[in-house]
Short mmCIF file of C-alpha atoms in Angstrom, two decimals:
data_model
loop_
_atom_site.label_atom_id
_atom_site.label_comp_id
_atom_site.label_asym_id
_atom_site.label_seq_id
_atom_site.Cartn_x
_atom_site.Cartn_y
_atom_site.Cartn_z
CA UNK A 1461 48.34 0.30 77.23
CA UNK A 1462 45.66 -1.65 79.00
CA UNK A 1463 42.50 0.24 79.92
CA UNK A 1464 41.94 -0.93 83.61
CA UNK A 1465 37.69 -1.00 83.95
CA UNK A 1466 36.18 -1.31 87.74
CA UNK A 1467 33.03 -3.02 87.13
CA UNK A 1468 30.09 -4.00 89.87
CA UNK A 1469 29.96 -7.42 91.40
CA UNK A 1470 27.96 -9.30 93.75
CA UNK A 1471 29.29 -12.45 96.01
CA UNK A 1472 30.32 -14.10 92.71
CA UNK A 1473 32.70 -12.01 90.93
CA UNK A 1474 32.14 -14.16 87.83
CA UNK A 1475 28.65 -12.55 87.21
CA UNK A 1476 29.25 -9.62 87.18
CA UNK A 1477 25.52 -7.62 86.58
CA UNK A 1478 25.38 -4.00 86.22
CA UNK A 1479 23.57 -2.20 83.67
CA UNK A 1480 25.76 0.69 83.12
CA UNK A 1481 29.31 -1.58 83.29
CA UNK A 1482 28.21 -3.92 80.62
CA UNK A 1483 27.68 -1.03 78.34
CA UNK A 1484 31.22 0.46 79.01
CA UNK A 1485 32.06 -3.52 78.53
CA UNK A 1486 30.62 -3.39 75.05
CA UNK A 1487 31.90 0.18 74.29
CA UNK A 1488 35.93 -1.16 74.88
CA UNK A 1489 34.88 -4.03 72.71
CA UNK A 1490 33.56 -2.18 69.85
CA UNK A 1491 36.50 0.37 70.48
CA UNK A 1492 39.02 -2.86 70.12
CA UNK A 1493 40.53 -1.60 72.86
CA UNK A 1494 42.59 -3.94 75.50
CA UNK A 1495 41.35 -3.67 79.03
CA UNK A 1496 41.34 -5.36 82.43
CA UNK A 1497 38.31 -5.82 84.40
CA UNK A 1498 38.37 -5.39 87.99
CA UNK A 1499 35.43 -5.98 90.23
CA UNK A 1500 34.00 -3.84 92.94
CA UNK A 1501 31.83 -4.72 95.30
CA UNK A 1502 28.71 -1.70 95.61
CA UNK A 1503 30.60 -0.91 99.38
CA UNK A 1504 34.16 -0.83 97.47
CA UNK A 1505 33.02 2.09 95.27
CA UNK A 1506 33.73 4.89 97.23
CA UNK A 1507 37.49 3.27 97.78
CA UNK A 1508 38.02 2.65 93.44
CA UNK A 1509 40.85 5.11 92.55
CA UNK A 1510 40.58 7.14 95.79
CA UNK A 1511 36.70 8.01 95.41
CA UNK A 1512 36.94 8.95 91.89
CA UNK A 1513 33.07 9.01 91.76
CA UNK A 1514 30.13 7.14 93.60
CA UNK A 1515 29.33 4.71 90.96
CA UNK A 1516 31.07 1.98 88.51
CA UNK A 1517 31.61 1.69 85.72
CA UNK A 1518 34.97 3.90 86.16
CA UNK A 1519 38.28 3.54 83.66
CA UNK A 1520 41.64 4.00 84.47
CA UNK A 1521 43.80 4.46 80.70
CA UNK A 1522 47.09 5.88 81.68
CA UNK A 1523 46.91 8.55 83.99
CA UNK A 1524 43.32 9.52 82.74
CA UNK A 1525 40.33 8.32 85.06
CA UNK A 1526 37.22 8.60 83.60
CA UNK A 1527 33.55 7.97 85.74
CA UNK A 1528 30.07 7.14 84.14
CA UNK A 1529 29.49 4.96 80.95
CA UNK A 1530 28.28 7.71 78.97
CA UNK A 1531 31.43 9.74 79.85
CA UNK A 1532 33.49 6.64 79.46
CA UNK A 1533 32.00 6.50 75.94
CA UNK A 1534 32.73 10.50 74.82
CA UNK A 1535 36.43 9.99 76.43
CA UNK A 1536 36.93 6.69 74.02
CA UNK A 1537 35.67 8.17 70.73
CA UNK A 1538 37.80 11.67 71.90
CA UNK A 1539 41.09 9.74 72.71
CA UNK A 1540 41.00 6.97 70.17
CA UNK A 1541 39.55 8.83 67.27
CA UNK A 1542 40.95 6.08 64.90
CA UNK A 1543 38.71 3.10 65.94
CA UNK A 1544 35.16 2.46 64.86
CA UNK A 1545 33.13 5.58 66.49
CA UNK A 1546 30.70 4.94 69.18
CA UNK A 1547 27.97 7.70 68.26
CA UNK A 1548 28.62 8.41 64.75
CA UNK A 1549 29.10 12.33 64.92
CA UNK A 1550 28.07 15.37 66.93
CA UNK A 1551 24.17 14.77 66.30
CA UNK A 1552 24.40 10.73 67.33
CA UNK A 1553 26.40 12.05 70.93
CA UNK A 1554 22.77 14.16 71.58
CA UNK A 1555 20.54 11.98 70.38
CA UNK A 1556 21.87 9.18 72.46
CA UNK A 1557 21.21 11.59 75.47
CA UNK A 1558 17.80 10.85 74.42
CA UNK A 1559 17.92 7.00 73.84
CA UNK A 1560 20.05 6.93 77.66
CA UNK A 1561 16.93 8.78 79.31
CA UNK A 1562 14.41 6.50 77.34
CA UNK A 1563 15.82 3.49 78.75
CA UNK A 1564 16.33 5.09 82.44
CA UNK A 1565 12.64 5.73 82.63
CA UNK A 1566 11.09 3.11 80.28
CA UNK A 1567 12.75 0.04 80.79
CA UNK A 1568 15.24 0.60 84.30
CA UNK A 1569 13.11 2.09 86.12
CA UNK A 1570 10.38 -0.68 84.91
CA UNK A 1571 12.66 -3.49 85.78
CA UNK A 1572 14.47 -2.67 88.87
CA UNK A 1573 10.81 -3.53 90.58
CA UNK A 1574 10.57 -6.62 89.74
CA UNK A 1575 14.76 -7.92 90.31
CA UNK A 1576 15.06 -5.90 93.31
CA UNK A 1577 15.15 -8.87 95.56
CA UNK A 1578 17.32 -11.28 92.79
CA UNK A 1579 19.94 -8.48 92.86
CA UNK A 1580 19.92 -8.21 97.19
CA UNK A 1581 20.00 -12.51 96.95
CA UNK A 1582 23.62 -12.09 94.29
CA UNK A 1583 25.39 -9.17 96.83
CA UNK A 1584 28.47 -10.33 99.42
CA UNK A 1585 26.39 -9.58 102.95
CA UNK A 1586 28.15 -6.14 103.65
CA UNK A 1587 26.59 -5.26 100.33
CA UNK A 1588 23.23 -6.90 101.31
CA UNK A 1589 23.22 -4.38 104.62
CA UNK A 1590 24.06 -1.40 102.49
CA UNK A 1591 22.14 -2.10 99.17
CA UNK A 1592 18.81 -2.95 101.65
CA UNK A 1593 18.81 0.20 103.44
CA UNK A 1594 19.78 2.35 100.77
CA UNK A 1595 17.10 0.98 98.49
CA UNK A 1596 14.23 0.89 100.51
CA UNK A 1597 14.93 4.45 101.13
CA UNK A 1598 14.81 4.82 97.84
CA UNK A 1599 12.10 3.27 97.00
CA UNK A 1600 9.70 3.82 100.39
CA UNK A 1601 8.95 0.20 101.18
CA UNK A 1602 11.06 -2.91 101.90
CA UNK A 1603 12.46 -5.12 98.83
CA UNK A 1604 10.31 -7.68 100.16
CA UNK A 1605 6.92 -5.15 98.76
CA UNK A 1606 8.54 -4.03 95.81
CA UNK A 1607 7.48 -6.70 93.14
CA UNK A 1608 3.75 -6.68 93.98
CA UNK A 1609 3.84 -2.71 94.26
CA UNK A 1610 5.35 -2.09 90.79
CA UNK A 1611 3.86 -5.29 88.59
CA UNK A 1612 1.60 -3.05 86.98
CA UNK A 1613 4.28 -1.43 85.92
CA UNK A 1614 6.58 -4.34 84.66
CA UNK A 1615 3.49 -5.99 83.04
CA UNK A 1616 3.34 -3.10 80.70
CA UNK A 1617 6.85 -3.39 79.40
CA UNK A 1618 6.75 -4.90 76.47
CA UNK A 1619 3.88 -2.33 75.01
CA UNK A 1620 6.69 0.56 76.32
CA UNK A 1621 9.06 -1.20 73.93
CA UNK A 1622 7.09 -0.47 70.85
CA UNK A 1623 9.15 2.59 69.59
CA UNK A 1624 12.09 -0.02 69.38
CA UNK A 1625 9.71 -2.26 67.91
CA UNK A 1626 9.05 -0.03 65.38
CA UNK A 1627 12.24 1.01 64.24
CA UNK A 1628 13.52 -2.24 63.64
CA UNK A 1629 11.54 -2.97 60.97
CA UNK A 1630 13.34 -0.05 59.10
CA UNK A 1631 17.33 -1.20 60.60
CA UNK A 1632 18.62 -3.67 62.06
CA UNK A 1633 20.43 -1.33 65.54
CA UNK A 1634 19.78 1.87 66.57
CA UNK A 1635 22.69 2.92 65.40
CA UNK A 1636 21.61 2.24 62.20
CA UNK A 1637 23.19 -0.93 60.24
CA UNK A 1638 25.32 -1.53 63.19
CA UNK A 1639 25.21 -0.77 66.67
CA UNK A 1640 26.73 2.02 68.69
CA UNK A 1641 26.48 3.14 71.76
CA UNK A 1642 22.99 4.51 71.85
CA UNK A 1643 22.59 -0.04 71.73
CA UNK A 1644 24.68 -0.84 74.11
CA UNK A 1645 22.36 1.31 76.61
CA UNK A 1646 19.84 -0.06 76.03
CA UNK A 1647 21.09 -3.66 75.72
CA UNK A 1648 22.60 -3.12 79.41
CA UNK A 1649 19.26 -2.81 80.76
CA UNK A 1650 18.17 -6.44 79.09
CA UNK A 1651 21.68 -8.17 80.09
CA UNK A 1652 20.88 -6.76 83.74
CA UNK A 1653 17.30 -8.41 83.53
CA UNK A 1654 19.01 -11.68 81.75
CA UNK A 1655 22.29 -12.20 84.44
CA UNK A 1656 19.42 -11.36 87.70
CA UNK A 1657 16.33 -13.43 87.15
CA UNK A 1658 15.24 -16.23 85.04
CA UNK A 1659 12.11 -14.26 84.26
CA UNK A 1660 12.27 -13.26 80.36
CA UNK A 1661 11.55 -10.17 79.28
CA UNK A 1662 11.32 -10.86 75.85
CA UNK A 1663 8.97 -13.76 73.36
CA UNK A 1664 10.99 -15.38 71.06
CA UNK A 1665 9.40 -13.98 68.17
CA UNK A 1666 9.74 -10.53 69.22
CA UNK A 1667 11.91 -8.37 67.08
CA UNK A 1668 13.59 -6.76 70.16
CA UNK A 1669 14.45 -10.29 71.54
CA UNK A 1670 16.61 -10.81 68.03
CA UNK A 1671 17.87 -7.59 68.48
CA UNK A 1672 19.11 -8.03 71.82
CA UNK A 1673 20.62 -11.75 70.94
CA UNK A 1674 22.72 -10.53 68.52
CA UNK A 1675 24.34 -7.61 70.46
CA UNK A 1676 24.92 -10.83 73.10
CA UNK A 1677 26.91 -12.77 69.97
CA UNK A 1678 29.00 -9.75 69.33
CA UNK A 1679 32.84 -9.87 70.16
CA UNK A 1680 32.96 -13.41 70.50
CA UNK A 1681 29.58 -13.22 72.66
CA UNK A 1682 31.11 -11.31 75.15
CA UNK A 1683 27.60 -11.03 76.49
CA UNK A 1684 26.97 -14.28 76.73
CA UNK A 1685 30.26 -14.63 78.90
CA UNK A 1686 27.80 -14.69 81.96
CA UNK A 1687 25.00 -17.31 81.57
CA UNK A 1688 21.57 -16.65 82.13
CA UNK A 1689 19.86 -16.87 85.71
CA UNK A 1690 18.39 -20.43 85.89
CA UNK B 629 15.39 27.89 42.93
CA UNK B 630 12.08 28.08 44.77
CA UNK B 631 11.11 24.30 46.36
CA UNK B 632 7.90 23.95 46.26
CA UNK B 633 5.88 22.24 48.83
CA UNK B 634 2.73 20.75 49.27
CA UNK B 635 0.92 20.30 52.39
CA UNK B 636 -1.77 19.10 53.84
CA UNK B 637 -4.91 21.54 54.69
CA UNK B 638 -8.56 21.66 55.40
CA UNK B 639 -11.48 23.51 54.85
CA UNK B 640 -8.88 26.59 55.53
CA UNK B 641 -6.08 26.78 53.77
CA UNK B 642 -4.50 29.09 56.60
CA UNK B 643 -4.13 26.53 59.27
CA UNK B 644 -2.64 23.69 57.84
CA UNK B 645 -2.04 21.09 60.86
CA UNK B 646 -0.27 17.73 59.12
CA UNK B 647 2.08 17.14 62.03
CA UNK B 648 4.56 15.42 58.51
CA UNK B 649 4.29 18.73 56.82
CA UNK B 650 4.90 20.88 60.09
CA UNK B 651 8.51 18.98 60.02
CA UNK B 652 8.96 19.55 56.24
CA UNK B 653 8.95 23.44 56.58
CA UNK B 654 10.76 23.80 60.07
CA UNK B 655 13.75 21.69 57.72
CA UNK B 656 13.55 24.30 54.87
CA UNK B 657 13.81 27.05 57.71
CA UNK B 658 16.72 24.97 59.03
CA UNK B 659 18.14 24.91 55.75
CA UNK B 660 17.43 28.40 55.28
CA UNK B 661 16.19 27.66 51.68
CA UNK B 662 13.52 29.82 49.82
CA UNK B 663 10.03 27.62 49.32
CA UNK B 664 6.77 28.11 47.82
CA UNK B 665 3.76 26.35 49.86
CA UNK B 666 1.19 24.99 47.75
CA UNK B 667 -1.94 23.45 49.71
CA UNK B 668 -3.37 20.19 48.74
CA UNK B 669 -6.57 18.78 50.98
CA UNK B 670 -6.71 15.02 51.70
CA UNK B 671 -8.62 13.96 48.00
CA UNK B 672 -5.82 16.43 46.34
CA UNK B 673 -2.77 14.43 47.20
CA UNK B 674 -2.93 11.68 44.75
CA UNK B 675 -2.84 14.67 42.18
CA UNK B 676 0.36 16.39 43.61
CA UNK B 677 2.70 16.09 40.71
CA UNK B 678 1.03 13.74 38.86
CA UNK B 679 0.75 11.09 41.77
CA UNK B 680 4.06 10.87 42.98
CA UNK B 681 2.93 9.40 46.80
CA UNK B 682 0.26 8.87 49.02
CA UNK B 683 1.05 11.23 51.56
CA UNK B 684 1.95 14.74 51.97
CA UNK B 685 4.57 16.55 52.65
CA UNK B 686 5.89 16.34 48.96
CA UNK B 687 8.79 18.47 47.55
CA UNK B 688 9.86 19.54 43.99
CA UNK B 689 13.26 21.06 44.18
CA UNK B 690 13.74 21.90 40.32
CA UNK B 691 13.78 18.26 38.83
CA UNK B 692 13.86 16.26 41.62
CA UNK B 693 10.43 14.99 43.36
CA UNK B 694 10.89 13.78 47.22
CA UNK B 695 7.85 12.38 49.07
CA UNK B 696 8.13 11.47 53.10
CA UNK B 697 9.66 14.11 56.01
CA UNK B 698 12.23 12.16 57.09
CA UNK B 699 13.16 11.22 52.97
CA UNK B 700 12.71 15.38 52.58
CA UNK B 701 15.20 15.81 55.69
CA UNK B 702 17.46 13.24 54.03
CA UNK B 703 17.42 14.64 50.88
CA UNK B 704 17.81 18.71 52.10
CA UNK B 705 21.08 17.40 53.59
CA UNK B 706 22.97 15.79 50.99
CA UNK B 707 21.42 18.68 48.26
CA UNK B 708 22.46 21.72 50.23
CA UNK B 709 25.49 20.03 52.47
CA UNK B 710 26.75 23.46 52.84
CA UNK B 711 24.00 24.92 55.05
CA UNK B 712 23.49 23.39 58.85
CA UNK B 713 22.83 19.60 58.94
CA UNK B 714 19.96 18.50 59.88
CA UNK B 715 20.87 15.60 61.30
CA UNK B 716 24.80 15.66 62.36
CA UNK B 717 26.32 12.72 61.04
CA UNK B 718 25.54 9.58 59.94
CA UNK B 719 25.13 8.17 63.55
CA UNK B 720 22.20 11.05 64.08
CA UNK B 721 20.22 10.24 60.86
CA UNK B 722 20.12 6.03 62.49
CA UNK B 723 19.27 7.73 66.00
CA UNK B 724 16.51 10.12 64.67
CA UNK B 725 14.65 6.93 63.10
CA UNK B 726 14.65 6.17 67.03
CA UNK B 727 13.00 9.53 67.88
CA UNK B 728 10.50 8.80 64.57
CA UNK B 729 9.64 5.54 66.14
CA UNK B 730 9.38 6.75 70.00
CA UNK B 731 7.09 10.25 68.50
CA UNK B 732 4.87 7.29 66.25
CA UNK B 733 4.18 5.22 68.97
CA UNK B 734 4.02 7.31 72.33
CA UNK B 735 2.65 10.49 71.12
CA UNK B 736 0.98 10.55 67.85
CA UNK B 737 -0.88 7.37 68.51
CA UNK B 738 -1.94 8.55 71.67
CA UNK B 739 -3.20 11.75 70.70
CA UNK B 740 -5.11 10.97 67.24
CA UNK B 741 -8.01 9.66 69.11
CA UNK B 742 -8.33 12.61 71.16
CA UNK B 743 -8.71 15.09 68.25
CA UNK B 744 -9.88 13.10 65.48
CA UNK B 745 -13.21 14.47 65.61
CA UNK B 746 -11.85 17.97 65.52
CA UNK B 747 -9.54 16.87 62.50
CA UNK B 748 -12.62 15.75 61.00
CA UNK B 749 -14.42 19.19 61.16
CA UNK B 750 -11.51 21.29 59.74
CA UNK B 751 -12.15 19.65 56.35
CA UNK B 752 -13.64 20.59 53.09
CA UNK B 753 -17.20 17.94 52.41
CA UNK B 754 -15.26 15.97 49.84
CA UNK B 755 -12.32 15.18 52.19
CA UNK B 756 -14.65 14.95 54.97
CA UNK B 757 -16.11 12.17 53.29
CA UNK B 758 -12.86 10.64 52.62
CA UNK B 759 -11.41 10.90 56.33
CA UNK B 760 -14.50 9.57 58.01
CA UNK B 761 -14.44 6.08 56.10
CA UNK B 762 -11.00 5.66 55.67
CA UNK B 763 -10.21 6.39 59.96
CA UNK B 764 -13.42 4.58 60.83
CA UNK B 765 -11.94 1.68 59.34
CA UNK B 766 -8.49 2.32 60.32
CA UNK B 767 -10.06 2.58 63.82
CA UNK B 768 -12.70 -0.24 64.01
CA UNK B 769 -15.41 2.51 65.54
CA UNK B 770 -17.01 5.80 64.48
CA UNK B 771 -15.02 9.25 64.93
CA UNK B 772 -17.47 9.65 67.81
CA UNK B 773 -16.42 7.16 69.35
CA UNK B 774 -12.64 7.27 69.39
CA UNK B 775 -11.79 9.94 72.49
CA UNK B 776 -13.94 7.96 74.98
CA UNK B 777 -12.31 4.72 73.59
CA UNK B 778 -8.58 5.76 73.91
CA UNK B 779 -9.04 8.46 76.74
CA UNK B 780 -7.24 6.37 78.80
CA UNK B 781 -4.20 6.41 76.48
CA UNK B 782 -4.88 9.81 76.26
CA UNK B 783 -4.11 10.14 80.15
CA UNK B 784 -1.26 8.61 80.04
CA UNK B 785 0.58 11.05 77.67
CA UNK B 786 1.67 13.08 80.20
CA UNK B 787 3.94 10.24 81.75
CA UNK B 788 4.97 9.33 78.40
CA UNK B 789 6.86 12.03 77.95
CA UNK B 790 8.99 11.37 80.90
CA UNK B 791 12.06 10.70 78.40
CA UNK B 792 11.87 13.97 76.40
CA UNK B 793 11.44 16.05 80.36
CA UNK B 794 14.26 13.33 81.84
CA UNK B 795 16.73 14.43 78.54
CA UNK B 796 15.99 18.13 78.86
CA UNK B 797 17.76 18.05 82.22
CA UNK B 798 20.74 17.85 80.99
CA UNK B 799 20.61 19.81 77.10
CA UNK B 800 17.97 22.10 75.88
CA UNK B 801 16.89 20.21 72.71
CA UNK B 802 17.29 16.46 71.41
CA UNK B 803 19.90 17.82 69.05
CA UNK B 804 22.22 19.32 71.41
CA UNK B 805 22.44 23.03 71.91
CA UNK B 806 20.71 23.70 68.90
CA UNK B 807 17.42 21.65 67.03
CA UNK B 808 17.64 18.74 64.66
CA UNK B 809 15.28 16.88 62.53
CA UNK B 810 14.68 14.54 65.58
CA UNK B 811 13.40 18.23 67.61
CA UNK B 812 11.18 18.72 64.83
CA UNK B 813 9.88 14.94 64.54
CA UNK B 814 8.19 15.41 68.19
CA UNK B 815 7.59 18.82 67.31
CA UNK B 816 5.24 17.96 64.78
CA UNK B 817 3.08 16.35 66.82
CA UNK B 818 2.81 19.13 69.58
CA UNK B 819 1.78 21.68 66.88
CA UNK B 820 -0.46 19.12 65.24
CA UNK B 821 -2.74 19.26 68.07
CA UNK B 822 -1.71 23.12 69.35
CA UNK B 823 -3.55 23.64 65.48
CA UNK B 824 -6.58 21.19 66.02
CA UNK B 825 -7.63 21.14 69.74
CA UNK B 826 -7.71 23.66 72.24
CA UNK B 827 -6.77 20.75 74.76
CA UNK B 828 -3.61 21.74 76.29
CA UNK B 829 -0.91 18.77 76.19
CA UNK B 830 1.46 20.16 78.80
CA UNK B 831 1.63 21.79 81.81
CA UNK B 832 2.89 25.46 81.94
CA UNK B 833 5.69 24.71 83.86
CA UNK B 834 6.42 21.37 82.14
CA UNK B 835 10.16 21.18 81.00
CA UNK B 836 8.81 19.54 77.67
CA UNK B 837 6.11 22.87 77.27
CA UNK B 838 9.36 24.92 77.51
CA UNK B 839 11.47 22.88 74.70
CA UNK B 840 7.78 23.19 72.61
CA UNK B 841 7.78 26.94 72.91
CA UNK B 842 11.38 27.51 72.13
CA UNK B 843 10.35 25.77 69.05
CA UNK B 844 7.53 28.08 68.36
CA UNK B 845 9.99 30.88 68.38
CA UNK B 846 12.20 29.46 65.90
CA UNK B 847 12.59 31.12 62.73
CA UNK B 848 10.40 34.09 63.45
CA UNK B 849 7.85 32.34 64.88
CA UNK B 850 7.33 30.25 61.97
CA UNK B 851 5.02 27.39 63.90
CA UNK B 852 3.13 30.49 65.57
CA UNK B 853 2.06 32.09 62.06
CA UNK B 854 -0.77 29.48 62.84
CA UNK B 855 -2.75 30.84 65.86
CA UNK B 856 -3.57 28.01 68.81
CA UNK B 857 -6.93 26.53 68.36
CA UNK B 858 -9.68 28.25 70.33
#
């Protein structure tokens, strides 16, 4: 049975951007799993499978609807046992509790700053009207102020990668000699960055930068199904 | 079979503070194995069974010789598979290299120029001698001159943790329900500086001070048999 996956879009559904999708993305991949992507635009959430939850990514498989990419993840290692697990045992579903709140706070919440604007330019206008007013509440200035107000922040992103930095001189994924899940998080917030803005995060000769470009090569580069931002 | 092991102490043998060793016994208590602690200072360590690392903690379980925490943690599991993991599965043990990397960089790092000096005082002459040449040129500056140097670091621990305090929101220890190796990775550096400086790291009614006494508590108060520094 296909594995129907509602995934954020902007104007152009073929770039589709969302941190949290392209990690359920990855997660059916790794999974093997056939599945059908459909896009969502952010004011068609609350509409995806009767207001099954108030964000994407959300699955349909069967009569089973499943909301959040972490959830997503638990539900396809519970119901498809048989294919290559996604956390590697009881201690890897914790642990990646702790990489998923590492990347929220030291790379998402460093990054949203600086492509606030990039992501308002890719929405549909209904989108623009809600994603404006909802952010700016959010954040308690206008898109326009965010980049200036949180470069501080964003210039010291590469020093708040250094744990990763670190481990990958000892393996080659978090997840040890290949990735799981606990990668895919925190490759979602690079692809994010990467589909956006053309600013790179990442030197070429950083380790995290080969790191990142081979989880983009995996299944047939599904990551690199998207190009870059030019 | 009693395992011996050695750890790292100063000028009293009582209050031994190596954050490595703190993780080493909180593991045997895991374990619930029987252990012998023999106390080596700084110049003793290339000694410990006739030089077998360059570091403390060191085991000897019977025959076997392990040098390194996380090698120790490794090792406890696949000896004694029948008493509670330590790391829960192979996807934890790749995850808690994460947690290694994160506790290195953010936390350890940050607070070794803080207490250095106070390190430095704990210690017998000989190892005195030792720790002021071999930091000072680790450091690139005199022991005297490493909190002013790095106090802004030092600052910034508080938002560092932001991670550990954003995780415990949702599960009361990095492991899950219960503490892993990867709990007593960042534990180790809390009590390292609980033992050395009177400094207080966290708040009272920090989320992460909460997780850090529940770890106290463990195994009858086995990281409180050393009083606080006063």
């Amino acid at each position: 049975m296909t594995i129907i996956v509602y995934e954020l879009v902007g104007g152009d559904a073929s770039r589709p951007f969302s941190p949290h999708c392209w990690k359920t993305l990855m997660s059916l991949a790794h999974k093997g799993l056939d599945y059908r992507r459909e896009p969502v635009p952010f004011t068609g959430v609350p509409k995806v499978e009767g207001g099954a939850g108030k964000t994407v990514p959300i699955i349909r498989d069967g009569e089973r609807v499943v909301v959040d990419s972490f959830d997503i993840a638990l539900y396809l290692d519970e119901a498809y046992p048989d294919r290559p697990s996604l956390f590697g045992g009881e201690g890897g579903k914790s642990m990646a509790r702790f990489v998923e709140a590492w990347t929220a706070t030291q790379i998402n919440a460093v990054i949203i700053g600086h492509i606030v604007q990039e992501i308002h330019q890719m929405l549909a206008p209904d989108d623009q009207t809600y994603f404006r007013q909802s952010r700016e509440e959010r954040f308690g200035m206008s898109l326009e102020e965010c980049r200036q107000a949180t470069q501080e922040r964003f210039d010291s992103l590469k020093g708040r990668l250094d744990p990763l930095r670190l481990m990958l001189k000892r393996q080659p994924f978090i997840g040890g000699e290949s990735p799981l899940f606990c990668d895919y998080i925190v490759f979602g917030a690079f692809q994010w960055s990467r589909i956006c803005s053309p600013v790179e995060l990442l030197d070429t000769d950083d380790p995290v930068n080969d790191w990142f470009q081979s989880l983009l090569d995996l299944y047939d580069g599904l990551g690199r199904s998207v190009p870059a931002a030019a």
